[in-house]
Amino acid sequence: MSYLFSYDYRYDDNAYDTETSNKQVDVEDSIGQIYVKYVEPGTAQYGGIFDDTMLRLHRTKHEQFVRDAMHGLSSGFAVLDASQPWLSFWSLNSLDIMGRTIDSTTRTQALQTVQRFQDQRGGFCGGQGQLPHLAGTYASVMALVLVGGDDAFASINRERMYEWLMTMKREDGAFAVHEGGEVDVRGVYCVLVVASLLNIMTAELVSGVAEFVARCQTCEGGLGPYPGVEAHGGYTLCGLAALEIIGSTHVLDLKRLARWMSARQMAFEGGFSGRTNKLVDGCYSYWVGGAFSILQRALSRTPQDDMLYERRALQRYVLACCQDMRIGGLRDKPGMSADLYHTMYGLLGLSLAQHYVGVDPQTRITDTTSVYSVPARMMQWDVVTSAADVVGVSSNVVKPVHPVYGVSLVPLAKCIKYFYALPPLAPSL
């Protein structure tokens, strides 16, 4: 139990209401109606003692939601035709985080589905007959990481993948997400995740990346999609994670970044918003919450320092407000319907709030010149069991995940072991 609930934490519009502030009030009203149910009777007027023992992760219901989606979606989901690898990734990862088995039938179906999207020029498409796309490539590779096995890993054409990634490379260090497509820090993240997992990192590939990401940091402190654009939680994690992969988080103003990220946690709701003056959203439990784990490492903080956000408040928001008890799955906020996207990212944020996953500042690897320094640094991330902090009953615990890659540690390690047994494309970075 902790002193959490109080209407004193609500947004103050200073008697000047706007469309934005009115929406904020509406959201707080809906969340307050939920939170008050968890407050011990007779204590609300003194700050409200929140009874965490009432909070439950309804794992079975969420598993059924995911498995139903994997068996087929309605025609209304045709708008996601270009996101088919993502549907596989969101589904498989949600099951894995919850500790549910990816059985042989599900594995075979997922493997066959993703393999259809590999383009002969390299990379993966979002759907059959479409252009290869960095986002679809990232989602496909991550789905194959979760599927696991030599057959899944061997199905990826590393050489053509590298050649295609280099065709997306731009002079400013960034990457176009597809031929003739937009250029942003999301593409940088997708490229470095894929390259670091497949052992196709080269000096040419990472040239200019750190400088481009640094230029994306705004006056607020967060990162935008490209230089000169408003800071956003999703792009902040993408940029910070990309820099962590190449060992270059020092190029950012980390203190300014920490201040902006801390301001994203909503005082009343406990969850995160993605931008200044925006509403809370369950997906930012990972996009901002996960970025805190990487920031912790960048600032050389230890478990004794704890995180720079309130881990228990975030867990309460996910467990009390984001679970859709009508159909299963997780949602953005009360009043919204669950979907696979928010289910996976809500579970990722819940995991990183429960578990302390980090790197010991005293023993961390600092070399960034060897190709093999990349997996060595990435696999240094480990779970500090003594720093776990789980809200509610013990059955709420989900698997710990790697904050950079957003998947659990065992399938990630198996993938890295397989590809780094293969010859690298270059001896050094």
XYZ file of C-alpha atoms in Angstrom:
429
model
C 0.000 0.000 0.000
C 1.136 3.562 -0.592
C -0.266 7.063 -0.405
C -1.098 7.663 -4.021
C -4.656 8.686 -4.693
C -5.564 12.314 -4.252
C -7.566 14.707 -6.386
C -4.939 17.305 -5.470
C -2.731 15.758 -8.171
C -5.160 16.670 -10.937
C -4.324 19.085 -13.728
C -4.693 22.772 -12.912
C -5.741 24.888 -15.905
C -5.395 28.115 -13.898
C -9.048 28.931 -14.613
C -8.328 29.140 -18.343
C -9.920 26.155 -20.014
C -9.083 25.088 -23.557
C -10.037 22.148 -25.738
C -6.835 20.417 -24.609
C -7.402 21.061 -20.905
C -11.019 19.919 -21.147
C -9.914 16.613 -22.656
C -7.389 16.239 -19.846
C -10.131 16.793 -17.261
C -12.334 14.192 -18.961
C -9.535 11.614 -18.868
C -8.806 12.357 -15.214
C -12.503 11.974 -14.418
C -12.614 8.521 -15.999
C -9.407 7.411 -14.293
C -10.472 8.833 -10.932
C -13.636 6.754 -11.079
C -11.465 3.660 -11.492
C -8.800 4.523 -8.924
C -11.266 5.374 -6.170
C -12.451 1.741 -6.266
C -8.969 0.681 -5.112
C -8.725 3.177 -2.254
C -9.310 1.890 1.246
C -12.657 3.195 2.544
C -12.437 6.284 4.683
C -8.930 7.296 3.628
C -9.521 9.317 0.428
C -9.838 12.598 2.288
C -6.361 12.061 3.781
C -4.592 11.357 0.516
C -6.020 7.934 -0.230
C -4.306 4.679 0.701
C -4.252 2.641 -2.491
C -4.885 -1.059 -1.851
C -2.507 -2.698 -4.337
C -3.552 -6.205 -3.331
C -6.723 -5.745 -5.388
C -4.796 -5.333 -8.643
C -4.603 -8.378 -10.926
C -3.069 -9.001 -14.345
C -5.773 -10.954 -16.158
C -3.296 -13.031 -18.109
C -5.679 -15.731 -19.349
C -8.068 -13.174 -20.803
C -5.248 -11.349 -22.567
C -3.829 -14.587 -23.933
C -7.202 -15.461 -25.435
C -7.448 -11.989 -26.965
C -4.070 -12.440 -28.661
C -4.697 -15.995 -29.841
C -8.097 -15.041 -31.254
C -6.423 -12.265 -33.244
C -3.798 -14.681 -34.560
C -6.539 -16.942 -35.914
C -7.968 -14.158 -38.040
C -9.077 -10.530 -37.948
C -12.217 -8.891 -39.274
C -12.362 -6.870 -42.497
C -12.035 -3.717 -40.409
C -8.340 -4.479 -39.998
C -7.684 -4.140 -43.740
C -6.130 -0.764 -42.925
C -3.236 -2.734 -41.397
C -2.453 -4.510 -44.661
C 0.972 -2.860 -44.721
C 1.610 -3.856 -41.099
C 1.268 -7.626 -41.315
C 4.703 -8.430 -39.808
C 3.806 -6.153 -36.902
C 0.697 -8.195 -36.152
C 2.915 -11.270 -35.820
C 5.469 -9.456 -33.674
C 2.892 -7.858 -31.366
C 1.127 -11.183 -30.889
C 4.179 -13.393 -30.371
C 5.870 -10.935 -28.052
C 2.755 -10.447 -25.929
C 2.460 -14.193 -25.437
C 6.150 -14.519 -24.576
C 6.165 -11.630 -22.083
C 3.190 -13.187 -20.295
C 5.072 -16.492 -20.127
C 2.715 -18.259 -22.513
C 3.994 -20.991 -24.803
C 4.466 -20.394 -28.504
C 3.400 -23.889 -29.564
C 4.625 -25.659 -32.710
C 1.522 -24.808 -34.748
C 1.732 -21.110 -33.852
C 5.467 -21.149 -34.556
C 5.034 -22.732 -37.999
C 2.270 -20.329 -38.964
C 4.260 -17.308 -37.825
C 7.407 -18.474 -39.595
C 5.599 -19.102 -42.868
C 3.798 -15.771 -42.626
C 6.948 -13.717 -42.051
C 9.000 -15.549 -44.667
C 6.495 -14.529 -47.343
C 7.373 -10.895 -46.777
C 11.133 -11.181 -47.451
C 11.957 -9.289 -50.625
C 14.458 -10.699 -53.102
C 16.270 -7.338 -53.078
C 16.722 -7.556 -49.303
C 14.642 -6.544 -46.309
C 11.025 -7.376 -45.566
C 7.792 -5.853 -46.825
C 4.758 -4.883 -44.784
C 2.624 -7.122 -47.002
C 2.945 -9.213 -50.131
C 3.715 -7.255 -53.290
C 4.771 -4.147 -51.366
C 8.096 -2.339 -51.144
C 10.576 -3.521 -48.502
C 10.318 -1.177 -45.526
C 12.554 -0.628 -42.493
C 9.632 -0.876 -40.062
C 8.387 -4.090 -41.662
C 11.944 -5.425 -41.665
C 12.380 -4.670 -37.966
C 9.055 -6.307 -37.084
C 9.814 -9.367 -39.233
C 13.249 -9.901 -37.724
C 11.909 -9.484 -34.186
C 9.126 -11.974 -34.930
C 11.771 -14.446 -36.119
C 13.756 -13.833 -32.921
C 10.684 -14.908 -30.957
C 9.981 -17.868 -33.240
C 13.600 -18.945 -32.748
C 15.466 -21.901 -34.194
C 18.143 -22.314 -36.846
C 15.558 -22.625 -39.616
C 14.070 -19.235 -38.748
C 17.442 -17.519 -38.476
C 18.837 -19.148 -41.626
C 15.854 -17.925 -43.624
C 17.151 -14.335 -43.401
C 19.394 -13.358 -46.308
C 22.039 -11.350 -44.446
C 24.040 -10.289 -47.486
C 21.060 -8.888 -49.366
C 19.751 -7.379 -46.166
C 22.960 -5.406 -45.754
C 23.011 -4.320 -49.392
C 19.436 -3.090 -49.145
C 20.048 -1.272 -45.859
C 22.931 0.580 -47.472
C 20.660 1.730 -50.311
C 18.494 3.373 -47.642
C 21.496 5.190 -46.160
C 21.599 8.988 -46.493
C 24.516 11.407 -46.406
C 23.340 12.938 -43.126
C 23.716 9.569 -41.368
C 20.009 8.704 -41.334
C 18.013 6.206 -43.392
C 14.928 6.404 -45.583
C 12.323 3.926 -44.356
C 11.760 2.720 -47.919
C 12.721 3.719 -51.448
C 11.698 7.362 -51.745
C 10.287 7.310 -48.218
C 10.543 9.553 -45.180
C 13.735 9.909 -43.171
C 13.554 9.861 -39.375
C 15.122 8.478 -36.211
C 12.687 5.542 -36.248
C 14.467 4.271 -39.357
C 17.832 4.594 -37.624
C 16.589 2.461 -34.739
C 15.164 -0.211 -37.030
C 18.422 -0.443 -38.981
C 20.663 -0.706 -35.926
C 18.467 -3.286 -34.201
C 18.435 -5.470 -37.314
C 22.135 -5.004 -38.094
C 23.248 -5.605 -34.511
C 21.215 -8.825 -34.302
C 22.275 -10.218 -37.692
C 25.977 -9.397 -37.277
C 26.053 -7.067 -40.281
C 27.308 -3.921 -38.549
C 29.951 -1.989 -40.485
C 31.609 1.401 -40.151
C 29.857 2.519 -43.333
C 26.448 1.567 -41.965
C 26.834 3.483 -38.680
C 28.652 6.470 -40.165
C 26.981 9.724 -39.157
C 24.262 8.006 -37.100
C 25.240 9.483 -33.737
C 25.470 12.977 -35.196
C 22.037 12.709 -36.839
C 20.382 11.494 -33.627
C 22.057 14.245 -31.607
C 20.584 16.839 -33.968
C 17.127 15.419 -33.240
C 17.311 16.506 -29.585
C 15.080 19.539 -29.094
C 15.204 22.542 -26.803
C 12.807 20.653 -24.500
C 15.297 17.810 -24.093
C 13.483 14.933 -25.805
C 14.047 13.711 -29.344
C 11.927 14.422 -32.384
C 11.716 12.346 -35.575
C 14.242 14.567 -37.330
C 15.999 17.857 -36.515
C 13.768 20.819 -35.749
C 10.619 18.839 -34.898
C 8.808 18.511 -31.541
C 10.106 15.960 -29.036
C 8.114 12.724 -28.882
C 8.284 9.695 -26.580
C 8.479 7.087 -29.336
C 11.271 8.834 -31.207
C 13.086 9.450 -27.942
C 13.330 5.734 -27.208
C 14.303 5.007 -30.821
C 17.099 7.548 -30.766
C 18.357 6.662 -27.298
C 18.293 2.915 -28.031
C 20.098 3.421 -31.344
C 22.839 5.352 -29.573
C 23.084 2.655 -26.900
C 23.664 0.013 -29.583
C 26.658 1.929 -30.952
C 27.843 3.105 -27.528
C 27.225 6.808 -28.155
C 24.583 7.994 -25.681
C 27.095 10.611 -24.524
C 26.341 12.770 -27.605
C 23.032 13.805 -26.009
C 22.444 16.329 -23.254
C 21.376 13.614 -20.831
C 20.315 15.875 -17.983
C 18.011 17.844 -20.246
C 16.679 14.578 -21.619
C 16.027 13.273 -18.099
C 14.082 16.412 -17.220
C 11.842 16.111 -20.300
C 11.256 12.394 -19.782
C 10.386 12.871 -16.102
C 7.797 15.465 -17.083
C 6.046 12.852 -19.239
C 4.765 10.933 -16.191
C 1.315 12.227 -15.334
C 0.918 13.130 -11.654
C -2.680 11.941 -11.307
C -2.814 9.074 -13.803
C 0.633 7.561 -13.147
C 1.127 6.667 -16.809
C 3.053 8.583 -19.457
C 2.142 11.010 -22.183
C 4.169 11.075 -25.385
C 4.486 14.835 -25.788
C 4.032 18.032 -23.822
C 0.351 18.845 -23.164
C -0.840 15.493 -24.495
C -2.973 12.851 -22.825
C -1.769 9.717 -21.050
C -1.450 6.656 -23.309
C -0.646 3.073 -22.324
C 1.822 2.534 -25.180
C 4.197 5.095 -23.658
C 4.604 2.734 -20.729
C 7.322 1.321 -22.976
C 8.249 4.194 -25.286
C 9.022 6.432 -22.296
C 9.290 3.851 -19.505
C 11.745 1.750 -21.515
C 13.783 4.825 -22.367
C 14.283 5.389 -18.633
C 16.085 2.049 -18.359
C 18.491 3.100 -21.121
C 18.909 6.544 -19.573
C 19.752 4.872 -16.258
C 22.632 3.095 -17.980
C 23.735 6.253 -19.823
C 23.911 8.200 -16.545
C 25.853 5.375 -14.824
C 23.126 5.038 -12.213
C 22.831 1.874 -10.110
C 19.859 -0.043 -8.661
C 20.485 1.823 -5.405
C 19.718 5.057 -7.252
C 16.432 3.555 -8.502
C 14.737 4.884 -11.615
C 13.950 8.511 -12.421
C 10.247 7.749 -12.616
C 7.666 6.273 -10.220
C 7.632 2.584 -11.147
C 4.714 1.631 -8.923
C 2.495 4.437 -10.230
C 3.054 3.232 -13.792
C 2.177 -0.343 -12.833
C -1.040 0.870 -11.213
C -2.010 2.705 -14.368
C -1.399 -0.344 -16.563
C -3.153 -2.779 -14.230
C -6.095 -0.598 -13.185
C -6.743 1.446 -16.324
C -5.307 -0.316 -19.377
C -6.775 -3.803 -19.100
C -9.868 -4.297 -21.243
C -11.973 -6.638 -19.155
C -14.644 -6.820 -21.830
C -12.619 -8.484 -24.605
C -9.179 -8.935 -23.065
C -6.004 -7.211 -24.172
C -4.624 -3.818 -23.154
C -5.709 -0.381 -24.295
C -4.582 3.218 -24.524
C -6.783 4.510 -21.676
C -10.263 3.983 -20.202
C -12.971 4.341 -22.819
C -10.768 2.947 -25.612
C -10.781 -0.603 -26.962
C -7.858 -2.996 -26.638
C -5.617 -3.757 -29.612
C -2.480 -5.790 -30.235
C -0.236 -2.718 -30.355
C -1.223 -1.426 -26.921
C -1.267 -4.950 -25.515
C 2.385 -5.557 -26.352
C 3.696 -2.124 -25.419
C 1.655 -2.039 -22.225
C 3.125 -5.397 -21.195
C 6.638 -4.220 -22.070
C 6.212 -1.157 -19.876
C 4.771 -3.273 -17.073
C 7.758 -5.604 -17.269
C 10.372 -2.849 -17.111
C 8.531 -1.232 -14.189
C 8.480 -4.541 -12.286
C 12.062 -5.600 -13.026
C 15.278 -3.616 -12.803
C 17.154 -4.487 -16.003
C 20.461 -2.685 -16.250
C 24.247 -2.699 -16.549
C 26.672 -2.515 -13.651
C 28.616 0.769 -14.140
C 31.708 -0.825 -12.573
C 32.007 -3.662 -15.081
C 30.356 -2.339 -18.227
C 32.108 -2.795 -21.562
C 33.034 0.507 -23.175
C 34.736 -0.679 -26.382
C 32.850 0.415 -29.501
C 35.410 -0.446 -32.183
C 35.005 -4.206 -32.517
C 32.060 -5.822 -34.258
C 31.892 -8.192 -31.305
C 31.676 -5.345 -28.805
C 28.067 -4.828 -29.901
C 26.688 -8.185 -28.672
C 29.003 -8.078 -25.663
C 27.606 -4.722 -24.579
C 24.006 -5.670 -25.364
C 24.198 -8.939 -23.417
C 25.657 -7.132 -20.404
C 22.122 -6.047 -19.605
C 20.825 -8.248 -16.829
C 18.075 -8.497 -14.236
C 18.844 -7.277 -10.720
C 16.433 -9.451 -8.759
C 16.942 -7.556 -5.509
C 15.626 -4.378 -7.174
C 12.333 -5.893 -8.360
C 9.240 -3.950 -7.324
C 5.964 -5.658 -8.204
C 2.614 -4.009 -7.555
C -0.237 -6.294 -6.575
C -0.121 -10.057 -6.182
C 2.889 -12.170 -7.155
C 1.015 -13.638 -10.122
C 1.214 -10.209 -11.758
C 4.898 -10.778 -12.562
C 5.755 -10.984 -16.265
C 9.068 -11.839 -17.929
C 11.903 -9.314 -17.789
C 12.747 -7.782 -21.160
C 15.703 -6.033 -22.756
C 14.891 -2.302 -22.905
C 16.768 -1.730 -26.180
C 15.218 -4.606 -28.145
C 11.894 -4.957 -26.349
C 11.922 -8.768 -26.112
C 12.759 -11.174 -23.303
C 16.383 -12.082 -22.698
C 16.485 -15.791 -23.645
C 15.274 -15.596 -27.280
C 17.459 -12.527 -27.749
C 20.529 -14.395 -26.501
C 19.810 -17.365 -28.789
C 19.565 -15.070 -31.796
C 22.826 -13.297 -30.997
C 24.585 -16.626 -30.391
C 23.497 -17.913 -33.809
C 24.437 -14.876 -35.908
C 27.703 -14.065 -34.156
C 28.918 -17.590 -34.885
C 28.817 -16.488 -38.539
C 31.580 -14.387 -40.129
C 31.048 -10.624 -39.716
C 30.871 -8.412 -42.796
C 33.660 -6.204 -41.401
C 36.307 -6.763 -38.705
C 35.754 -3.461 -36.938
C 33.479 -0.466 -36.617
